mmCIF file of C-alpha atoms and ligand atoms in Angstrom:
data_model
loop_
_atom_site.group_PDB
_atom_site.id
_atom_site.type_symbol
_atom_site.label_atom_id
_atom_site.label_comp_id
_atom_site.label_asym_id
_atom_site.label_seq_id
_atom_site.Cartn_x
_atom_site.Cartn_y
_atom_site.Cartn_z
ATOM 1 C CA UNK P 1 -62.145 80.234 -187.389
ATOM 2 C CA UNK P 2 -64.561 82.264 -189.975
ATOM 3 C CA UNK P 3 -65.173 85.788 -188.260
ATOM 4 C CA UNK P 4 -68.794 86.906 -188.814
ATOM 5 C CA UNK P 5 -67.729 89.910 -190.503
ATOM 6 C CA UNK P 6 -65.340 88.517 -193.129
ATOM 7 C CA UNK P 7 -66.983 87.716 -196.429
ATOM 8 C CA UNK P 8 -66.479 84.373 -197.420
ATOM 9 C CA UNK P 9 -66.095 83.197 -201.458
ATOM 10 C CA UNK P 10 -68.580 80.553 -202.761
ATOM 11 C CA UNK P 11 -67.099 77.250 -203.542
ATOM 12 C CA UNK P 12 -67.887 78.192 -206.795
ATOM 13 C CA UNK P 13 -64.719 79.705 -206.546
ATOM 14 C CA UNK P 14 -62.879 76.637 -205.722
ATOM 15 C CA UNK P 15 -64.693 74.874 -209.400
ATOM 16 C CA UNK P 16 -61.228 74.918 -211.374
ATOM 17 C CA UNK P 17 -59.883 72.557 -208.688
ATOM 18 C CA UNK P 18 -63.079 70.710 -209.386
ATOM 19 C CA UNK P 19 -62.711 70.259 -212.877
ATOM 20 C CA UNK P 20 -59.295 68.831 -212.399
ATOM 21 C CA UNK P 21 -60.931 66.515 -210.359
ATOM 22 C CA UNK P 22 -63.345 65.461 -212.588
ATOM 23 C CA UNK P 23 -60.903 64.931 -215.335
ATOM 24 C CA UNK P 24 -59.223 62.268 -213.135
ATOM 25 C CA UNK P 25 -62.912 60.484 -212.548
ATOM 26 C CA UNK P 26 -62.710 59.947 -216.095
ATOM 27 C CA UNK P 27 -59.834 58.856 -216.262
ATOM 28 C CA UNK P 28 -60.499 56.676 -213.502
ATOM 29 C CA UNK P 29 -63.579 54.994 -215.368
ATOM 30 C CA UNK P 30 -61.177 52.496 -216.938
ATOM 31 C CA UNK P 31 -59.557 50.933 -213.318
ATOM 32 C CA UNK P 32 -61.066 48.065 -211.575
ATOM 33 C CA UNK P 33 -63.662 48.657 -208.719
ATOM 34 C CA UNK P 34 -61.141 49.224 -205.636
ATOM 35 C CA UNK P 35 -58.612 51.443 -207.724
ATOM 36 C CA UNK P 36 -61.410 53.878 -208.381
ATOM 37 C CA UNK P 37 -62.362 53.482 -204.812
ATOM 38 C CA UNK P 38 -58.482 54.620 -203.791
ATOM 39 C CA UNK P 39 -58.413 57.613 -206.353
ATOM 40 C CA UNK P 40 -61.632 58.956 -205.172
ATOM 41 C CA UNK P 41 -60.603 58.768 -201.742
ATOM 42 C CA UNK P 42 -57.078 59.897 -202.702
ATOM 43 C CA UNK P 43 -58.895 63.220 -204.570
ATOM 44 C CA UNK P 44 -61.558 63.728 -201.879
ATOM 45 C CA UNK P 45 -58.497 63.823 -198.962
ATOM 46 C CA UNK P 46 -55.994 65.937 -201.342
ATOM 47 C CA UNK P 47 -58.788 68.343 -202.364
ATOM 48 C CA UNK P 48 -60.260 68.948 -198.895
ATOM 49 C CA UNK P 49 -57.180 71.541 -197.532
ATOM 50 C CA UNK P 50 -56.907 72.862 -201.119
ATOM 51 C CA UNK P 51 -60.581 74.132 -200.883
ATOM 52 C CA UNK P 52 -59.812 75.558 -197.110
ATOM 53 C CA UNK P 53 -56.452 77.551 -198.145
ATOM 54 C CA UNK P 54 -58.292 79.027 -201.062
ATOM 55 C CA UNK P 55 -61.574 79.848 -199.117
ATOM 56 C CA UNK P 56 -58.741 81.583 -196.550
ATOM 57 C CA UNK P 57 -56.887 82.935 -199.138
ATOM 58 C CA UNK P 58 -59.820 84.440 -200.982
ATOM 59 C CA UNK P 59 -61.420 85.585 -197.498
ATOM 60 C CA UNK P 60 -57.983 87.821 -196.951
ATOM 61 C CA UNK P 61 -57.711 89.017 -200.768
ATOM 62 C CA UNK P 62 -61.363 90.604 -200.584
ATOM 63 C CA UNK P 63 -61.103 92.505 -197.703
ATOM 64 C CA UNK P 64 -59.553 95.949 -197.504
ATOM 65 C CA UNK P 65 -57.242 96.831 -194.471
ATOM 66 C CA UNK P 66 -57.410 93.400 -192.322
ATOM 67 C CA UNK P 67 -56.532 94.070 -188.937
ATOM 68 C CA UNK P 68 -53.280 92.142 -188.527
ATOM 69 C CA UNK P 69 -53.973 89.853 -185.648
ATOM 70 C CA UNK P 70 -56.947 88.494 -188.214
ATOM 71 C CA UNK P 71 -54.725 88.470 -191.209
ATOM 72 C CA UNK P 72 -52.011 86.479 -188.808
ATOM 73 C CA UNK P 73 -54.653 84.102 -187.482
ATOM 74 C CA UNK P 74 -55.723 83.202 -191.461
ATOM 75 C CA UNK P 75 -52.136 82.494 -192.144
ATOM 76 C CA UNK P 76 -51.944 80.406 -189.311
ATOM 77 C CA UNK P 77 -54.923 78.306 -190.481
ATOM 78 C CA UNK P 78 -53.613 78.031 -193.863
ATOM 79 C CA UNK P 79 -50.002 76.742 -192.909
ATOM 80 C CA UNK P 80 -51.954 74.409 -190.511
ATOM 81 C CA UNK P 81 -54.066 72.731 -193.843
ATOM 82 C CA UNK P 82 -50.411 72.905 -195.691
ATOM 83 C CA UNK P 83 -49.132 70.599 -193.198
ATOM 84 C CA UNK P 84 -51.774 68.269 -193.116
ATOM 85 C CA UNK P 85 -51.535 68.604 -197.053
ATOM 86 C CA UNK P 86 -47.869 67.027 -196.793
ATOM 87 C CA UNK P 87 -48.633 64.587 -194.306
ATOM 88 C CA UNK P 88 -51.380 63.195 -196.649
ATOM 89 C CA UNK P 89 -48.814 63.077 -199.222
ATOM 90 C CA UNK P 90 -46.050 61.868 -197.261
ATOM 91 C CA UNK P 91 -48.122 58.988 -196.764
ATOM 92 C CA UNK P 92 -49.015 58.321 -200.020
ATOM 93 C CA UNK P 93 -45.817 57.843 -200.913
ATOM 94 C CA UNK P 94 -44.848 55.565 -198.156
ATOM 95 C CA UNK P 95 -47.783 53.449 -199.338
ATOM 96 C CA UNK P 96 -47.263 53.502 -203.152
ATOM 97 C CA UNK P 97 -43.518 52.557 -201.610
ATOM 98 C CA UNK P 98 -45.338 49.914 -200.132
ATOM 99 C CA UNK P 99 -47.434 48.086 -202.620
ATOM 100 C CA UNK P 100 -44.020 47.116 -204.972
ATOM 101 C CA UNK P 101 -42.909 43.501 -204.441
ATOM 102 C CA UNK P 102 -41.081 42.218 -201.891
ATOM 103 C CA UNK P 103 -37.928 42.590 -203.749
ATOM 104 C CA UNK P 104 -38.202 46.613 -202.464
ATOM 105 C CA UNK P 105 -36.841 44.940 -199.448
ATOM 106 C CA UNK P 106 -33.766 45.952 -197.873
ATOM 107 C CA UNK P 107 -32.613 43.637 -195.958
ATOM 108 C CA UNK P 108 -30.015 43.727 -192.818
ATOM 109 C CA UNK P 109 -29.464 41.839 -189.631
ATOM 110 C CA UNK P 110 -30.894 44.555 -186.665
ATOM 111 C CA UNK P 111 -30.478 44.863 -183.272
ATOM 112 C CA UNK P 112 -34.818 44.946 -182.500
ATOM 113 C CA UNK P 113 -34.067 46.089 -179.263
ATOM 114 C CA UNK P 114 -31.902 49.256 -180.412
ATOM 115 C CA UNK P 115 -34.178 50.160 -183.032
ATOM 116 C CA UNK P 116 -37.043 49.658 -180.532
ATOM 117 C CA UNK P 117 -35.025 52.062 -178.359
ATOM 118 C CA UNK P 118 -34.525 54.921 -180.724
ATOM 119 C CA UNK P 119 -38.352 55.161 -182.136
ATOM 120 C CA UNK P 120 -39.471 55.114 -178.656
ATOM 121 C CA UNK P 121 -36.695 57.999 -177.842
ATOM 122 C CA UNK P 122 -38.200 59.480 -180.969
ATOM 123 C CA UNK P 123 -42.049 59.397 -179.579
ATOM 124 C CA UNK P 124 -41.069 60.272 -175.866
ATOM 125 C CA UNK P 125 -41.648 64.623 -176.573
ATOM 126 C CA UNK P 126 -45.111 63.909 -177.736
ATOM 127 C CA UNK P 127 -46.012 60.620 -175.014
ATOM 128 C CA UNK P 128 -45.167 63.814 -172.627
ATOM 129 C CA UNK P 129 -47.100 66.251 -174.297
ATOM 130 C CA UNK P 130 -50.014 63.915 -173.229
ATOM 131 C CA UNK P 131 -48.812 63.199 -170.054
ATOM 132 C CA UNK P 132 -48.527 59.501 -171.041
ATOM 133 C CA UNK P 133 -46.029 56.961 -170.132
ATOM 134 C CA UNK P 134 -44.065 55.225 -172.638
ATOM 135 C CA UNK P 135 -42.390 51.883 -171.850
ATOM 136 C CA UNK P 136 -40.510 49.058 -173.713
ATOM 137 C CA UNK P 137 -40.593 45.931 -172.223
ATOM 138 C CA UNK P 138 -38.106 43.524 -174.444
ATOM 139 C CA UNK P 139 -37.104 40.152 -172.562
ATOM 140 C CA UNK P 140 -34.504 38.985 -174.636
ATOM 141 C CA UNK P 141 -31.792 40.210 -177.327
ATOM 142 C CA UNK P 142 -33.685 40.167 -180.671
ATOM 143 C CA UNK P 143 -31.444 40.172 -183.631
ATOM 144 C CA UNK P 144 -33.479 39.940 -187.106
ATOM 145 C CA UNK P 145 -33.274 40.412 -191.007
ATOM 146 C CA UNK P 146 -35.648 42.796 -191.772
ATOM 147 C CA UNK P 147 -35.796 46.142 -193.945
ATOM 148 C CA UNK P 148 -34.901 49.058 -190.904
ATOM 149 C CA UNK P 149 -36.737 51.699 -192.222
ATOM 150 C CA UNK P 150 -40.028 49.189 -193.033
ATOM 151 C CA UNK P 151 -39.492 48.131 -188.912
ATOM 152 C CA UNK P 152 -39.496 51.823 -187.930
ATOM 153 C CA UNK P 153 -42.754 52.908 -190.017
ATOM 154 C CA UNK P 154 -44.156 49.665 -188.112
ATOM 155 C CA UNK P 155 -43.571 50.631 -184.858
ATOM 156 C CA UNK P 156 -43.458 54.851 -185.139
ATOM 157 C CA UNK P 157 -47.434 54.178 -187.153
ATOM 158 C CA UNK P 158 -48.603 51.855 -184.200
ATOM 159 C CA UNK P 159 -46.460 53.626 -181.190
ATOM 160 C CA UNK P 160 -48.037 56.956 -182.233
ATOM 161 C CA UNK P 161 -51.720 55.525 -182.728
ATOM 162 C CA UNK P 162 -51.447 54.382 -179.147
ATOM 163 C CA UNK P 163 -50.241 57.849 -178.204
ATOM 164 C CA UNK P 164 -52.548 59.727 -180.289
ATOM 165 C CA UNK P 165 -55.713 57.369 -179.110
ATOM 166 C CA UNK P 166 -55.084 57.432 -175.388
ATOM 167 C CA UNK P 167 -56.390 59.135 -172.716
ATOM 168 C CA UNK P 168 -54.381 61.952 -170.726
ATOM 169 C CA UNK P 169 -52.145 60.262 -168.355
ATOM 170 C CA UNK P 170 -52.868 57.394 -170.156
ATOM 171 C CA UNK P 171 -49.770 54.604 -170.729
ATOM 172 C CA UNK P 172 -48.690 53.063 -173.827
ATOM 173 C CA UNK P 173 -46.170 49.800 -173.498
ATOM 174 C CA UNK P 174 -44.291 48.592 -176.370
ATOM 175 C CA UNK P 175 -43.322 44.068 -175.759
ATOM 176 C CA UNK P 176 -40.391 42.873 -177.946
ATOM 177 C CA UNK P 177 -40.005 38.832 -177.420
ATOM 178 C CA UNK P 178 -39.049 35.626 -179.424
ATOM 179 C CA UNK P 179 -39.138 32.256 -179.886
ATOM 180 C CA UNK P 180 -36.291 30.410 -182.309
ATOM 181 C CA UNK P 181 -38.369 31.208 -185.090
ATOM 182 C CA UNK P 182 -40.443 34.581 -184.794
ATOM 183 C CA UNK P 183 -40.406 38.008 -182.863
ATOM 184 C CA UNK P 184 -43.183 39.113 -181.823
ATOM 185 C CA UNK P 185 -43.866 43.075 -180.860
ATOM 186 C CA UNK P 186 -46.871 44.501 -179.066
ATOM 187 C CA UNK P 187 -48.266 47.950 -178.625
ATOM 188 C CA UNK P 188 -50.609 48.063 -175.820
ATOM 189 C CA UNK P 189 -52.460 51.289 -174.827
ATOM 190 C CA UNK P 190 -54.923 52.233 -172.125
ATOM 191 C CA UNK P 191 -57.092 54.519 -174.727
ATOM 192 C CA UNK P 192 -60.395 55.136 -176.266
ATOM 193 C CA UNK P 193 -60.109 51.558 -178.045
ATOM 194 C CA UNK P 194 -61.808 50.702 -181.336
ATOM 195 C CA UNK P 195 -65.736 49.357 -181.778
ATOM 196 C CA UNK P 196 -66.130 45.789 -182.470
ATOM 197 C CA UNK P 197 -67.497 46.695 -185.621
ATOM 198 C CA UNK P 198 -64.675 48.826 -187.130
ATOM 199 C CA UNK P 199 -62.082 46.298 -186.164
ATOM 200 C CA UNK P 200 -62.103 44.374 -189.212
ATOM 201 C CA UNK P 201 -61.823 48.030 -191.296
ATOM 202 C CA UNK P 202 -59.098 49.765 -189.587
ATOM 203 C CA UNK P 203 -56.522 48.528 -192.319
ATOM 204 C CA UNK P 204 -58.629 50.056 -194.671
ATOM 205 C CA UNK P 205 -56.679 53.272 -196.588
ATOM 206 C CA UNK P 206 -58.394 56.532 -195.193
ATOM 207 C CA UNK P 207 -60.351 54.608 -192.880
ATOM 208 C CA UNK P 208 -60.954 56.188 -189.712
ATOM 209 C CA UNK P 209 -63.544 55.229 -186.775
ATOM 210 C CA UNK P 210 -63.866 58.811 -185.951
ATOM 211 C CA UNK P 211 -63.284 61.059 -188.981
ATOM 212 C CA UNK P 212 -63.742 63.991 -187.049
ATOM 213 C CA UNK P 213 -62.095 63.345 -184.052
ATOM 214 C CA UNK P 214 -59.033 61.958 -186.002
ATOM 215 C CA UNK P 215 -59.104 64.932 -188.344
ATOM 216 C CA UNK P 216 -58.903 66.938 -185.386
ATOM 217 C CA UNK P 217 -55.863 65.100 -183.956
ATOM 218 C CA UNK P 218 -53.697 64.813 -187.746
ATOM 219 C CA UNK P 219 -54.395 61.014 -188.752
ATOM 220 C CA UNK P 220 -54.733 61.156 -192.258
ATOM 221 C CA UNK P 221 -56.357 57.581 -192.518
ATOM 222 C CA UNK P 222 -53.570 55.660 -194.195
ATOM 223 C CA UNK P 223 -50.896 54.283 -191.255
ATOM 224 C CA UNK P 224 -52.470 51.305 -190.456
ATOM 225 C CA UNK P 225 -52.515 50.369 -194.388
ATOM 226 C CA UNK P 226 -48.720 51.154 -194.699
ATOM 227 C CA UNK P 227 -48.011 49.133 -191.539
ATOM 228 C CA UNK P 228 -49.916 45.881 -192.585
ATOM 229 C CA UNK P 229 -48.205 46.545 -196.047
ATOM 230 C CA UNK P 230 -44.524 46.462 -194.268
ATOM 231 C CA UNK P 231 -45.923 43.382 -192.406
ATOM 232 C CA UNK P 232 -47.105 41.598 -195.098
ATOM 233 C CA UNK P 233 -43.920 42.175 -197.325
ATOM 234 C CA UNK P 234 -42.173 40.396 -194.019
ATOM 235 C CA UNK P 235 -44.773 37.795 -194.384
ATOM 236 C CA UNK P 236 -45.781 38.391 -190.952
ATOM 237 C CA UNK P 237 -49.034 39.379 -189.367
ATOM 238 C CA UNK P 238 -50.845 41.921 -187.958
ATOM 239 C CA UNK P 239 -53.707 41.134 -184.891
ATOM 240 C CA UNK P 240 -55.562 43.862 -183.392
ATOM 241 C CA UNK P 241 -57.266 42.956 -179.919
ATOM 242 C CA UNK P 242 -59.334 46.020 -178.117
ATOM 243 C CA UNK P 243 -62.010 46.608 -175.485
ATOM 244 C CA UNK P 244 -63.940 49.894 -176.585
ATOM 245 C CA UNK P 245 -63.353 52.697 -173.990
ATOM 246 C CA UNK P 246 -60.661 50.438 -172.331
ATOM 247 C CA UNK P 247 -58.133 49.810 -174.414
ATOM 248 C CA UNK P 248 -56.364 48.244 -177.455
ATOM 249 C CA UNK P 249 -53.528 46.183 -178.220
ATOM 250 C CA UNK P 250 -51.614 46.002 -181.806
ATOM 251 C CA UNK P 251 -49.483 42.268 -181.814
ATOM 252 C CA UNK P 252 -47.091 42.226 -185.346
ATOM 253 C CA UNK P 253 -45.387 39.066 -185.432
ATOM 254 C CA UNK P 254 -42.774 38.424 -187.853
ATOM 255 C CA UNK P 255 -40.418 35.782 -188.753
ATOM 256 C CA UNK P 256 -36.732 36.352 -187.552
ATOM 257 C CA UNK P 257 -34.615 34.816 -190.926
ATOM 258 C CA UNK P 258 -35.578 36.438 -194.626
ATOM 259 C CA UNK P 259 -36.194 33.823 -196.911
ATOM 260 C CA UNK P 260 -35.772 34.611 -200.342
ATOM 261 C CA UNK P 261 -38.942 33.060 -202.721
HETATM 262 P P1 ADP G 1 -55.036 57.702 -188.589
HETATM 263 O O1 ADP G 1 -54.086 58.476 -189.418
HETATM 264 O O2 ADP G 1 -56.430 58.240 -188.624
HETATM 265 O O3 ADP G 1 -54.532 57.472 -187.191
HETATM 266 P P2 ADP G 1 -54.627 54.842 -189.044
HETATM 267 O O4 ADP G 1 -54.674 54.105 -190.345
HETATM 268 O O5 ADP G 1 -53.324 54.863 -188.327
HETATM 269 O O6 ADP G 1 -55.148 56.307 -189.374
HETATM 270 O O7 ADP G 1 -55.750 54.263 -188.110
HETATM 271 C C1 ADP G 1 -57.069 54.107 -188.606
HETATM 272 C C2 ADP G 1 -58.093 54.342 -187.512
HETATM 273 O O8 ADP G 1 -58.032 53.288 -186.560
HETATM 274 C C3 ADP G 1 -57.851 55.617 -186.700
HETATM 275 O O9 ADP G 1 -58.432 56.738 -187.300
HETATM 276 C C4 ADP G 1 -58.500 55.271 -185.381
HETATM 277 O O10 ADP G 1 -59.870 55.520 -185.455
HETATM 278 C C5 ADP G 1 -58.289 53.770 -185.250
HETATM 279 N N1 ADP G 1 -57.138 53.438 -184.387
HETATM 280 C C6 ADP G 1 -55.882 53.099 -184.780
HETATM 281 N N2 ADP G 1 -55.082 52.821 -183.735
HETATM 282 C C7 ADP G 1 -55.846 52.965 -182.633
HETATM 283 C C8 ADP G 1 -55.612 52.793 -181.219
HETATM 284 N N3 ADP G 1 -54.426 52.447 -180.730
HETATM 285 N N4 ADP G 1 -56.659 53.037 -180.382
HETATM 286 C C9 ADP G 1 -57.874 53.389 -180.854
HETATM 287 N N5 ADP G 1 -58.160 53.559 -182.163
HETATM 288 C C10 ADP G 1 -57.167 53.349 -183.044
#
């Protein structure tokens, strides 16, 4: 959004937010390999809107009389990296949520097919947006001990993935079945579907197939690592089947009775 005529700052500028960054590399010598790993891509994703709102910021403070449509559209841009600021954060939390024990677990007896219900109520305004249908598909009454708001991070992370990843007019259908012992949910979509060789890497925190593209479209990288987290603290599983440029389709199986240790 750079106009030709507005002077832009040097990242120079930006080096105090550098230096705090290197003080935390330090810091950082001292943690095992895949800790550093998470704190340098934790820095690199936090830092990277920081570093556009000051370059906008700084763009607008060194020009004399900005014509306001210019000034507006700056403001816009740096709200824009504010929010995707928060959702990175939002997520971190949810994830450093995540990684306690299983104890964090809140347990209740839920209605699946209500709670399926409401998230998909939830996603309907932006399915439409896209012009994609949404459908749930449940064949039975599904009543299980889980933690509710774990369930709904599940199924919101892999119902707006299949939103986010389709193709306009595209249709996403959410399964909910059991057997006497598990319940089973799946998340099909008809979208862009995921390379055979990033399937195995998709868990991965701040992973992303297409940085740009899902940049573009507000995935910070880190849903599918909360949602195999609130699987795993189920002791269920997470599968992942997908045709590239067809299709892909989540399954998240989890057992219906929470078994203490
Ligand atoms: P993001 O915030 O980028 O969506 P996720 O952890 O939720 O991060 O997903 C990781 C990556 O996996 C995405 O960036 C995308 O490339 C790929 N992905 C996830 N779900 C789907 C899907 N339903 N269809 C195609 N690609 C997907």
């Amino acid at each position: 959004h750079m106009d030709g005529d507005i002077s832009v700052p040097t990242y120079q500028e930006t080096e105090h937010i550098s230096n705090a960054f290197n003080l935390l590399h330090n810091q950082m010598m001292n943690m095992d390999s895949s800790r550093q790993d998470f704190v340098a891509n934790v820095s690199h994703e936090l830092k990277t809107p920081i570093t556009s709102v000051k370059v906008l910021a700084d763009s607008l403070l060194a020009q004399q009389d900005v014509p306001a449509e210019l000034y507006r559209e700056f403001l816009e841009d740096i709200a824009e990296e504010i929010e995707r600021e928060d959702k990175i954060i939002n997520d971190l939390l949810a994830l450093v949520k995540m990684d306690k024990s299983a104890a964090e677990l809140n347990i209740t007896s839920v209605n699946m097919n209500e709670l399926a219900e409401i998230i998909l109520k939830r996603m309907r305004p932006i399915a439409r947006k896209r012009d994609i249908e949404l459908l749930l598909v449940s064949t039975r009454e599904v009543t299980a001990e889980i933690d509710e708001v774990k369930m709904s991070l599940i199924l919101t992370n892999l119902i707006e993935n299949a939103i986010k990843y389709n193709r306009e007019h595209g249709k996403v259908t959410v399964t909910l079945d059991a057997d006497h012992q598990y319940f089973t949910i799946t998340v099909e979509d008809t979208g862009i579907g995921i390379p055979e060789e990033s399937l195995n890497r998709i868990y991965d925190r701040f992973y992303r197939v297409d940085k740009s593209h899902s940049r573009e479209i507000g995935g910070t990288g880190l849903g599918l690592a909360i949602t195999k987290n609130a699987v795993q603290l189920h002791r269920g599983s997470i599968k992942v089947e997908s045709t590239f440029g067809e299709g892909t389709r989540f399954l998240v199986k989890i057992p219906l009775t929470h078994s203490l240790l």
